[in-house]
Coordinates of C-alpha atoms in Angstrom, one line a residue:
M97 CA -25.6 20.0 7.3
A98 CA -27.5 17.6 9.4
D99 CA -28.5 14.2 8.1
P100 CA -32.3 14.3 7.8
D101 CA -32.5 10.5 8.8
N102 CA -30.4 11.2 12.3
T103 CA -32.8 14.6 12.6
A104 CA -35.9 12.4 12.4
L105 CA -34.2 9.6 14.8
N106 CA -33.6 12.1 17.2
T107 CA -37.0 13.4 17.0
T108 CA -38.6 10.1 17.8
S109 CA -36.4 9.4 20.6
H110 CA -36.9 12.8 22.6
P111 CA -40.1 14.8 23.2
P112 CA -40.4 18.3 21.7
S113 CA -38.5 20.8 23.5
V114 CA -41.3 23.2 24.2
R115 CA -44.9 22.3 24.8
P116 CA -47.7 24.2 23.2
R117 CA -48.7 27.3 25.5
R118 CA -52.1 27.4 26.9
L119 CA -54.6 30.2 26.3
A120 CA -55.2 32.0 29.9
F121 CA -58.6 33.5 30.8
P122 CA -58.9 37.0 30.7
W123 CA -59.3 37.5 34.8
L124 CA -58.1 40.8 35.1
S125 CA -60.5 42.6 32.4
S126 CA -63.4 40.3 33.8
L127 CA -62.8 41.6 37.5
A128 CA -62.5 45.3 36.3
G129 CA -65.7 44.8 34.4
L130 CA -67.5 43.5 37.5
A131 CA -65.9 46.5 39.6
L132 CA -67.0 48.9 36.8
G133 CA -70.5 47.5 36.8
A134 CA -70.8 47.7 40.8
Y135 CA -69.5 51.3 40.5
L136 CA -72.0 52.6 38.2
L137 CA -75.1 51.0 39.6
A138 CA -73.8 52.3 43.1
A139 CA -73.3 56.0 41.6
G140 CA -76.6 55.6 39.7
E141 CA -78.9 53.3 41.2
P142 CA -78.1 53.0 44.7
Q143 CA -81.7 51.9 45.6
L144 CA -81.6 48.9 43.5
L145 CA -78.4 47.8 45.2
R146 CA -80.2 48.3 48.6
E147 CA -83.0 46.1 47.4
L148 CA -80.5 43.5 46.4
G149 CA -78.7 43.6 49.9
L150 CA -75.5 44.7 48.1
M151 CA -75.5 48.2 49.9
P152 CA -76.3 48.7 53.8
E153 CA -78.9 51.5 54.5
G154 CA -77.8 55.1 54.7
Y155 CA -74.6 54.5 53.0
R156 CA -73.6 56.9 50.2
L157 CA -70.9 57.4 47.7
H158 CA -68.5 60.0 48.0
P159 CA -69.6 63.1 46.0
L160 CA -66.1 63.1 44.2
L161 CA -67.1 59.7 43.0
Q162 CA -70.3 60.5 41.5
E163 CA -69.2 63.1 39.2
L164 CA -69.1 62.5 35.5
E165 CA -65.3 62.9 35.1
I166 CA -64.5 60.2 37.5
K167 CA -67.1 57.9 35.7
L168 CA -65.5 58.6 32.3
A169 CA -61.9 57.7 33.7
A170 CA -63.2 54.6 35.0
L171 CA -64.5 53.7 31.5
L172 CA -61.2 54.6 30.2
I173 CA -59.3 52.3 32.3
F174 CA -61.7 49.7 31.7
A175 CA -61.4 50.2 27.9
L176 CA -57.4 50.0 28.2
L177 CA -57.9 46.5 30.4
I178 CA -59.9 45.2 27.7
L179 CA -57.3 46.1 24.9
R180 CA -54.6 44.7 27.0
D181 CA -56.3 41.6 27.2
V182 CA -57.2 41.6 23.7
F183 CA -53.2 42.1 22.6
H184 CA -52.0 39.3 24.7
H185 CA -54.7 36.8 23.9
S186 CA -53.9 37.3 20.2
R187 CA -50.0 37.4 20.8
R188 CA -50.5 33.9 22.6
L189 CA -53.0 32.8 19.9
R190 CA -50.3 33.2 17.4
A191 CA -47.6 31.1 19.6
F192 CA -50.3 28.7 20.2
D193 CA -50.6 28.1 16.2
R194 CA -46.7 28.4 15.9
D195 CA -46.3 25.3 18.5
I196 CA -49.1 23.5 16.8
E197 CA -47.6 23.7 13.5
R198 CA -44.2 22.8 15.1
L199 CA -46.0 19.7 16.4
R200 CA -47.3 18.9 13.0
T201 CA -44.1 19.1 11.5
E202 CA -42.3 17.0 14.2
L203 CA -45.2 14.5 13.7
N204 CA -44.7 14.3 10.0
Q205 CA -40.9 13.8 10.4
V206 CA -41.4 10.9 13.0
W207 CA -43.8 9.4 10.3
Q208 CA -41.4 9.9 7.6
S209 CA -38.6 8.4 9.4
K210 CA -40.6 5.6 10.5
K211 CA -41.1 4.7 6.8
Q212 CA -37.4 5.2 6.2
L213 CA -36.7 2.7 8.8
Q214 CA -39.3 0.3 7.5
L215 CA -37.7 0.8 4.1
K216 CA -34.1 0.2 5.4
A217 CA -35.3 -2.9 7.4
H218 CA -36.7 -4.4 4.3
T219 CA -33.6 -3.5 2.3
Y220 CA -31.4 -4.9 4.9
A221 CA -33.6 -8.1 5.2
G222 CA -33.3 -8.7 1.3
H223 CA -29.4 -8.1 1.7
A224 CA -29.3 -10.5 4.5
D225 CA -30.9 -12.9 2.6
K226 CA -28.9 -12.6 -0.4
L227 CA -25.8 -12.7 1.8
K228 CA -26.8 -16.0 3.5
L229 CA -27.6 -17.2 -0.3
F230 CA -24.0 -16.2 -1.2
I231 CA -22.4 -18.0 2.0
S232 CA -24.2 -21.2 1.5
E233 CA -23.2 -21.2 -2.4
K234 CA -19.5 -20.7 -1.3
L235 CA -19.6 -23.1 1.5
L236 CA -20.9 -25.7 -0.9
E237 CA -18.1 -24.8 -3.5
Y238 CA -15.7 -24.7 -0.5
I239 CA -16.8 -28.3 0.5
E240 CA -16.8 -29.7 -3.1
Y241 CA -13.2 -28.1 -3.5
D242 CA -12.1 -29.7 -0.3
E243 CA -13.5 -33.0 -1.4
K244 CA -11.8 -32.5 -4.7
F245 CA -8.9 -31.6 -2.9
L246 CA -8.6 -34.6 -0.7
H247 CA -9.2 -36.8 -3.9
F248 CA -6.5 -35.4 -5.8
K249 CA -4.2 -35.3 -2.7
S250 CA -4.9 -39.1 -2.7
I251 CA -4.0 -39.0 -6.5
A252 CA -0.8 -37.0 -5.9
A253 CA 0.2 -39.3 -3.2
E254 CA -0.1 -42.3 -5.5
V255 CA 1.7 -40.4 -8.2
R256 CA 4.4 -39.4 -6.0
H257 CA 4.8 -43.1 -4.6
N258 CA 5.1 -44.4 -8.2
G259 CA 7.3 -41.2 -9.2
V260 CA 9.8 -41.9 -6.6
I261 CA 10.4 -45.6 -8.0
C262 CA 10.6 -44.0 -11.6
F263 CA 13.1 -41.2 -10.0
D264 CA 15.4 -43.5 -8.5
K265 CA 15.6 -45.6 -11.7
V266 CA 16.4 -42.8 -13.8
Q267 CA 18.8 -41.2 -11.0
T268 CA 20.6 -44.2 -10.6
A269 CA 21.1 -44.9 -14.1
L270 CA 22.6 -41.2 -14.8
Q271 CA 24.7 -41.3 -11.5
S272 CA 26.4 -44.5 -12.8
H273 CA 26.7 -43.2 -16.1
L274 CA 28.4 -40.4 -14.6
E275 CA 30.7 -42.2 -12.5
Q276 CA 31.9 -44.3 -15.3
D277 CA 33.5 -41.2 -17.0
Q278 CA 33.4 -42.8 -20.3
Y279 CA 32.2 -39.6 -22.7
P280 CA 33.5 -39.0 -26.3
D281 CA 33.8 -35.1 -25.5
E282 CA 33.0 -32.6 -22.8
E283 CA 29.7 -31.6 -24.4
T284 CA 28.2 -35.0 -23.6
H285 CA 29.3 -35.2 -20.3
G286 CA 27.9 -31.6 -19.6
R287 CA 24.5 -32.6 -21.1
D288 CA 24.3 -35.4 -18.7
R289 CA 25.5 -33.5 -15.8
D290 CA 22.8 -30.8 -16.4
A291 CA 20.1 -33.8 -16.7
F292 CA 20.9 -35.2 -13.3
E293 CA 21.0 -31.5 -12.0
A294 CA 17.5 -31.0 -13.5
M295 CA 16.1 -34.5 -12.0
R296 CA 17.4 -33.1 -8.5
Y297 CA 15.4 -29.6 -9.3
L298 CA 12.4 -31.6 -10.4
W299 CA 12.4 -33.7 -7.6
D300 CA 12.7 -31.0 -5.3
L301 CA 9.6 -29.2 -7.1
L302 CA 7.5 -32.4 -6.6
D303 CA 8.4 -32.5 -2.6
L304 CA 7.2 -28.7 -2.4
S305 CA 4.1 -29.3 -4.4
T306 CA 2.9 -32.2 -2.4
T307 CA 3.6 -30.7 1.3
D308 CA 0.6 -29.4 3.2
N309 CA 2.7 -26.2 4.6
I310 CA 5.6 -25.1 2.4
A311 CA 7.2 -22.8 4.8
L312 CA 7.3 -25.3 7.5
H313 CA 8.5 -28.0 5.4
I314 CA 11.3 -25.8 4.4
G315 CA 12.0 -24.7 8.1
N316 CA 12.3 -28.5 9.1
Q317 CA 14.8 -29.1 6.6
L318 CA 16.6 -25.9 7.6
C319 CA 16.8 -27.2 11.4
E320 CA 18.6 -30.5 9.8
C321 CA 21.0 -28.4 8.0
E322 CA 21.8 -26.4 10.8
E323 CA 22.7 -29.3 12.8
H324 CA 25.0 -30.8 9.8
Y325 CA 26.5 -27.2 9.7
Y326 CA 27.2 -27.0 13.1
Q327 CA 29.0 -30.6 13.4
R328 CA 31.0 -29.6 10.0
L329 CA 32.2 -26.4 12.0
L330 CA 33.0 -28.7 15.0
N331 CA 34.8 -31.8 13.1
D332 CA 38.1 -30.8 11.8
D333 CA 38.4 -34.6 10.6
A334 CA 37.6 -34.8 7.0
S335 CA 36.8 -38.6 7.8
E336 CA 33.8 -37.3 10.0
A337 CA 32.3 -35.2 7.2
V338 CA 28.3 -34.8 7.2
P339 CA 26.4 -37.0 4.7
H340 CA 25.7 -33.9 2.5
R341 CA 26.6 -30.1 2.3
P342 CA 23.9 -28.4 4.3
D343 CA 24.7 -24.7 2.9
Y344 CA 25.2 -23.3 -0.6
R345 CA 26.6 -20.1 -2.2
P346 CA 23.7 -17.6 -3.2
R347 CA 25.6 -16.1 -6.0
R348 CA 26.1 -19.7 -7.7
A349 CA 22.3 -20.3 -7.1
T350 CA 21.7 -17.0 -8.9
L351 CA 23.2 -17.9 -11.8
K352 CA 21.6 -21.4 -11.8
A353 CA 18.3 -19.6 -11.8
L354 CA 19.2 -16.7 -14.2
A355 CA 21.3 -18.6 -17.0
P356 CA 18.1 -20.4 -18.5
L357 CA 16.6 -17.0 -19.0
L358 CA 19.4 -15.4 -20.9
Q359 CA 19.6 -15.6 -24.7
E360 CA 23.3 -16.6 -24.6
S361 CA 24.4 -18.0 -21.5
P362 CA 27.7 -16.8 -20.9
S363 CA 30.6 -19.2 -20.2
R364 CA 31.9 -17.3 -17.1
L365 CA 28.6 -18.7 -15.2
E366 CA 30.2 -22.2 -15.2
A367 CA 33.7 -21.2 -14.6
L368 CA 32.7 -18.9 -11.9
D369 CA 35.3 -19.0 -8.8
E370 CA 33.1 -19.2 -5.7
G371 CA 36.0 -17.7 -3.8
S372 CA 36.0 -14.9 -5.7
T373 CA 35.5 -11.4 -3.9
E374 CA 34.7 -9.4 -7.0
R375 CA 31.7 -8.3 -8.3
L376 CA 30.0 -10.4 -11.3
V377 CA 28.2 -7.8 -13.7
L378 CA 26.2 -9.3 -16.4
D379 CA 25.2 -6.4 -18.6
D380 CA 25.3 -8.1 -22.3
D381 CA 21.9 -9.6 -22.3
P382 CA 18.8 -7.4 -24.0
Q383 CA 16.4 -8.6 -21.3
F384 CA 18.4 -8.8 -18.1
R385 CA 21.3 -6.8 -16.3
A386 CA 22.9 -8.4 -12.9
Y387 CA 25.0 -7.0 -10.4
L388 CA 26.2 -9.9 -8.0
D389 CA 28.6 -9.4 -4.9
P390 CA 29.9 -12.3 -3.1
T391 CA 28.1 -13.5 0.0
D392 CA 28.1 -15.6 3.0
S393 CA 26.5 -19.1 2.4
L394 CA 22.7 -19.9 3.2
L395 CA 21.5 -23.1 4.8
G396 CA 19.1 -25.4 3.0
N397 CA 18.5 -26.5 -0.1
E398 CA 19.7 -24.6 -3.3
N399 CA 16.7 -25.5 -5.4
H400 CA 14.3 -23.8 -3.3
F401 CA 16.2 -20.6 -3.6
V402 CA 16.1 -21.1 -7.2
L403 CA 12.5 -21.7 -7.3
M404 CA 12.0 -18.6 -5.6
L405 CA 14.4 -16.5 -7.8
E406 CA 12.9 -18.0 -11.1
N407 CA 9.4 -17.1 -9.7
L408 CA 10.5 -13.2 -9.0
L409 CA 12.3 -13.2 -12.5
K410 CA 9.6 -14.9 -14.6
N411 CA 7.1 -12.2 -13.3
A412 CA 9.6 -9.3 -13.8
Q413 CA 10.0 -10.5 -17.5
F414 CA 6.4 -10.7 -18.0
F415 CA 5.8 -7.0 -17.2
A416 CA 8.9 -5.9 -19.0
R417 CA 8.0 -7.2 -22.2
K418 CA 4.8 -5.3 -21.9
K419 CA 6.7 -2.1 -22.0
A420 CA 8.3 -0.4 -25.1
K421 CA 11.4 -1.9 -26.2
S422 CA 14.8 -0.1 -25.1
K423 CA 18.1 -1.0 -24.6
Y424 CA 17.5 0.6 -21.0
N425 CA 14.4 -1.0 -20.4
R426 CA 15.7 -4.3 -18.7
V427 CA 15.1 -6.2 -15.5
A428 CA 18.0 -5.7 -13.0
L429 CA 19.1 -8.1 -10.6
T430 CA 21.2 -7.6 -7.6
L431 CA 22.8 -9.7 -4.8
G432 CA 24.8 -8.5 -1.7
Q433 CA 25.0 -8.7 1.8
L434 CA 23.4 -6.5 4.4
G435 CA 25.0 -7.2 7.8
A436 CA 24.1 -10.9 8.6
R437 CA 21.7 -11.1 5.8
V438 CA 21.9 -11.9 2.2
E439 CA 19.6 -9.3 0.2
L440 CA 18.1 -10.0 -3.2
A441 CA 16.7 -7.4 -5.1
V442 CA 14.6 -7.7 -8.7
Y443 CA 13.4 -4.6 -10.4
N444 CA 11.0 -4.5 -13.6
R445 CA 9.3 -1.6 -15.1
G446 CA 5.7 -3.0 -14.2
P447 CA 3.1 -0.7 -12.9
H448 CA 2.9 0.6 -9.5
I449 CA 1.4 -1.7 -7.1
E450 CA -1.2 0.1 -4.7
P451 CA -0.4 0.0 -1.1
D452 CA -3.7 -1.9 -0.1
A453 CA -2.5 -4.8 -2.5
M454 CA 1.0 -5.0 -1.4
E455 CA 0.1 -7.8 0.9
Q456 CA -2.5 -9.5 -1.3
I457 CA -0.1 -10.1 -4.0
F458 CA 1.4 -12.7 -2.0
Q459 CA -1.8 -14.4 -1.1
L460 CA -2.6 -17.7 -2.9
G461 CA -4.9 -17.4 -5.9
Y462 CA -4.3 -13.5 -6.2
S463 CA -2.9 -12.4 -9.7
T464 CA -1.8 -8.8 -11.1
R465 CA -2.1 -10.3 -14.6
R466 CA -5.5 -9.8 -16.1
A467 CA -4.8 -9.6 -19.9
R468 CA -6.8 -12.2 -21.9
E469 CA -3.7 -14.0 -23.0
H470 CA -2.1 -14.2 -19.8
H471 CA -4.4 -15.7 -16.9
G472 CA -2.3 -15.6 -13.8
K473 CA -2.7 -18.4 -11.2
G474 CA -1.4 -16.4 -8.5
L475 CA 1.2 -19.0 -7.5
G476 CA 4.5 -17.6 -8.1
L477 CA 4.4 -14.7 -5.4
F478 CA 3.0 -17.2 -3.2
F479 CA 5.6 -19.8 -3.4
V480 CA 8.2 -16.7 -3.0
Q481 CA 6.6 -15.5 0.3
E482 CA 6.1 -19.4 1.4
I483 CA 9.9 -20.0 0.7
V484 CA 11.0 -16.8 2.4
K485 CA 8.8 -17.5 5.3
G486 CA 10.8 -21.0 5.8
Y487 CA 13.8 -19.4 5.9
E488 CA 12.7 -16.9 8.6
G489 CA 13.6 -14.0 6.2
R490 CA 11.6 -11.1 5.0
V491 CA 9.9 -10.2 1.5
K492 CA 8.8 -6.7 0.6
V493 CA 7.6 -4.9 -2.4
E494 CA 8.5 -1.0 -3.1
N495 CA 7.2 1.3 -5.7
V496 CA 10.5 3.2 -7.7
E497 CA 9.4 6.6 -8.5
N498 CA 10.9 9.2 -11.0
R499 CA 12.2 12.1 -9.5
P500 CA 13.2 15.7 -10.6
A501 CA 16.9 16.6 -9.9
Y502 CA 19.7 18.9 -11.1
Y503 CA 22.8 18.0 -12.9
S504 CA 26.0 20.0 -13.1
L505 CA 28.0 19.3 -16.7
R506 CA 31.3 20.3 -17.6
I507 CA 32.7 19.8 -21.3
A508 CA 36.3 20.2 -22.0
L509 CA 37.4 20.4 -26.0
A510 CA 40.5 20.0 -27.6
D511 CA 41.2 23.7 -28.0
G512 CA 41.1 24.0 -24.2
Q513 CA 37.7 25.4 -24.3
L514 CA 35.6 24.7 -21.1
T515 CA 31.8 24.8 -21.2
T516 CA 29.4 24.4 -18.1
E517 CA 25.8 23.8 -18.3
V518 CA 23.1 23.2 -15.4
I519 CA 20.7 20.3 -16.5
E520 CA 17.2 20.4 -14.6
V521 CA 15.2 17.0 -14.8
T522 CA 11.5 17.6 -14.4
L523 CA 8.4 15.3 -14.8
N524 CA 5.5 15.9 -17.3
E525 CA 1.9 15.3 -16.4
D526 CA 2.3 11.5 -16.9
G527 CA 5.1 11.6 -14.6
Q528 CA 8.0 10.8 -17.3
P529 CA 11.4 12.5 -17.0
Q530 CA 12.0 15.4 -19.5
C531 CA 15.0 17.5 -19.3
R532 CA 16.2 21.3 -20.3
R533 CA 18.7 23.9 -19.5
A534 CA 18.3 25.1 -16.0
Q535 CA 16.8 29.0 -15.8
T536 CA 19.1 31.8 -15.5
L537 CA 19.2 35.5 -15.1
S538 CA 20.2 35.9 -18.7
A539 CA 18.4 32.7 -20.3
P540 CA 14.8 32.1 -19.5
S541 CA 13.6 28.5 -18.9
E542 CA 13.3 26.3 -22.1
P543 CA 10.4 23.7 -22.4
G544 CA 11.2 20.1 -21.5
A545 CA 12.6 17.5 -24.0
A546 CA 13.4 14.0 -24.3
T547 CA 17.1 14.7 -24.5
L548 CA 19.5 17.5 -24.7
E549 CA 22.4 17.7 -27.4
W550 CA 25.6 19.7 -27.7
D551 CA 27.3 19.8 -31.3
F552 CA 30.8 21.4 -31.2
D553 CA 33.3 22.3 -33.7
Q554 CA 36.2 21.0 -31.8
A555 CA 36.8 17.6 -30.6
I556 CA 35.6 16.5 -26.8
T557 CA 38.4 15.3 -24.6
R558 CA 36.7 15.1 -21.3
V559 CA 33.4 15.3 -19.7
E560 CA 32.3 15.5 -16.2
L561 CA 28.9 15.1 -14.7
T562 CA 27.8 15.8 -11.1
P563 CA 24.4 15.7 -9.6
T564 CA 23.5 18.8 -7.4
G565 CA 24.1 18.2 -3.7
S566 CA 26.7 15.2 -4.3
Q567 CA 30.3 14.7 -4.3
D568 CA 30.2 11.9 -6.9
T569 CA 31.4 13.1 -10.1
L570 CA 31.4 10.8 -13.6
A571 CA 34.8 11.8 -15.1
L572 CA 34.9 10.8 -18.9
E573 CA 38.3 10.9 -20.7
L574 CA 37.5 10.4 -24.4
D575 CA 40.0 9.8 -27.3
P576 CA 39.0 11.9 -30.3
S577 CA 39.9 9.2 -32.6
G578 CA 37.5 6.7 -30.7
G579 CA 34.2 5.5 -31.1
R580 CA 30.8 6.2 -29.5
E581 CA 30.7 5.8 -25.9
T582 CA 27.7 5.7 -23.5
R583 CA 27.8 5.6 -19.8
L584 CA 25.0 5.3 -17.1
D585 CA 24.2 6.6 -13.9
P586 CA 26.8 5.0 -11.5
Q587 CA 25.1 5.9 -8.3
N588 CA 22.4 3.6 -9.4
P589 CA 23.6 0.8 -11.8
A590 CA 20.7 -1.3 -11.5
T591 CA 18.3 1.7 -12.0
P592 CA 20.1 4.2 -13.9
R593 CA 18.2 7.4 -13.8
W594 CA 20.3 9.0 -17.0
A595 CA 22.4 8.1 -19.9
L596 CA 25.1 10.3 -21.2
E597 CA 26.4 9.5 -24.8
V598 CA 29.6 11.1 -26.7
Q599 CA 29.5 10.7 -30.4
P600 CA 33.0 11.7 -32.1
R601 CA 33.1 13.3 -35.5
R602 CA 35.7 14.1 -37.9
K603 CA 35.5 17.8 -37.0
G604 CA 34.0 18.1 -33.6
G605 CA 31.6 16.1 -31.3
K606 CA 28.3 15.4 -30.3
L607 CA 27.1 14.9 -26.6
T608 CA 23.6 13.7 -25.6
F609 CA 22.0 13.8 -22.3
T610 CA 19.0 11.4 -21.9
P611 CA 17.1 10.9 -18.5
L612 CA 15.5 7.5 -18.2
D613 CA 12.2 6.6 -17.0
V614 CA 12.8 4.2 -14.0
A615 CA 9.2 4.1 -12.8
G616 CA 8.6 0.4 -11.8
V617 CA 8.3 -2.2 -9.0
C618 CA 11.2 -3.7 -6.8
F619 CA 11.1 -6.7 -4.8
R620 CA 13.4 -7.2 -2.0
V621 CA 14.3 -10.5 -0.3
L622 CA 16.4 -10.9 3.0
L623 CA 17.6 -14.0 4.1
P624 CA 19.6 -14.8 7.3
T625 CA 23.0 -16.3 6.4
A626 CA 24.3 -19.7 7.9
A627 CA 26.8 -18.0 10.3
S628 CA 23.9 -15.8 11.7
R629 CA 21.5 -18.5 12.4
V630 CA 24.3 -20.6 13.9
E631 CA 25.8 -17.8 16.0
G632 CA 22.1 -16.5 16.9
D633 CA 22.5 -12.8 15.7
D634 CA 19.3 -11.1 15.5
E635 CA 19.5 -8.1 13.5
D636 CA 15.6 -7.4 13.7
L637 CA 16.5 -6.6 17.5
D638 CA 19.0 -4.3 16.5
A639 CA 16.7 -2.5 14.1
L640 CA 14.0 -2.0 16.2
A641 CA 16.1 -0.3 19.0
P642 CA 15.6 3.3 17.8
R643 CA 12.0 2.5 17.7
V644 CA 12.0 1.2 21.2
E645 CA 13.7 4.7 22.4
D646 CA 11.2 6.5 20.6
L647 CA 8.5 4.6 22.7
N648 CA 10.1 5.0 26.0
R649 CA 10.4 8.7 25.5
P650 CA 6.7 9.7 26.7
F651 CA 7.7 7.6 29.9
E652 CA 11.0 9.4 30.5
A653 CA 9.4 11.9 32.9
L654 CA 8.1 9.0 35.1
E655 CA 11.8 7.9 36.0
E656 CA 11.9 10.5 38.8
Y657 CA 9.3 8.7 40.6
R658 CA 11.0 5.5 40.7
D659 CA 12.6 3.8 43.8

């Protein structure tokens, strides 16, 4: 339907399409009446016309024209002309009335549109005044904020100056005490070493908090580290070593950030061999699970990486605590290498992030924590973004969705019996996964349930679970005399989508399949390795190659016109 406002506006800007019709004078009937009157006078009173000089002397009408039938026919023709003119006049009068009514309607619309435009102008003027007032208030707030910022910045500079003196004193005392190596036991030595590392970490935090541009500050440090790293590669002589180590191992930094958050810090975190090529799996903590692969080293300060990861882990820990407690509801951390970049992923069961907010969450002051007892300052993810920018890396957030699936389950019993089941995983109205036995011709579909259970009179000796359309099969050999065993989805160790539990009994066994709710959020960080920065490898250009081909495809037809 057309907008009334737009119709009114169009009416005001354009004249009416049809003008009112004019009422024409009945010339035909008038002339016919004059001719009829002259004819009747000439036929009935010719003497009168001669006296008036309208008829010459001696002129007489034809005898046929003086007959009564001819006079009646002339009167009839005149009457028909009168009726014709009356009909045309009435029709034109009705059309004229319609045109006048249309003009009145258009004038009313113009008047109404004028009133609406005046009302809108008044409303917009009020909004403009409010907007001016709002902008002026915000400008005053920003001016006051800038003044306070400059004031506190000067205070921070003074505190930093005095803090440097205090830090040097404490660091010198700890370092000299560590160099003496006079400790009664290893525990005391480790405590002093941790205190020395904590002081270095505190100094790096103060250094970042007082800089104007975190990304630029880290980028400058990376340039210096890149120079030292290149010199170390060129110098084979140990005597020409660089002043400090310009690179670090990401797995060591990851463990350094993760260890304080674990309930019981495993001893293998301290005894980790940096040269090990095996994956490190931490799966015994109720809040975290970690899968850490060895990677190439990164340039820069290790504490910057630790700060970035601590903010991601604490953000994930906050949302994980809001979910119902479950042994499967844990924060997942993975570390690996993707080409010439180190890939770090942190997954949590937090609520999904809207597409419009995926860029806003990294802005300063933006926080998704709206609970009264948790007032987020919007600093954690901002630090993450700035540190990643300083590394010339990338950080992105992804929503992890539950999805339906089919699984083929084969169960072997002690007596040789083999049972095969097809499990269908569906989603309910809330998006939660539920499972049921797949529908067949002989068995109709069952309602979805949280778990599926099988009870057998014979002991279970072997279980195989294969996702439909995949060649990866989980084969589980069981000892009938053993205890309960639980296996998770091996294809997705960080975010397992199902759990399989086998419980042996004295007579028989029980098997339980549980689809897991993995809906959450995953933060992925990609950082260039030290070798890629020195060698100048740019994977972004390689990744853009398919896109460049797609962009060039519309212009392939123009190749024939080239010289």
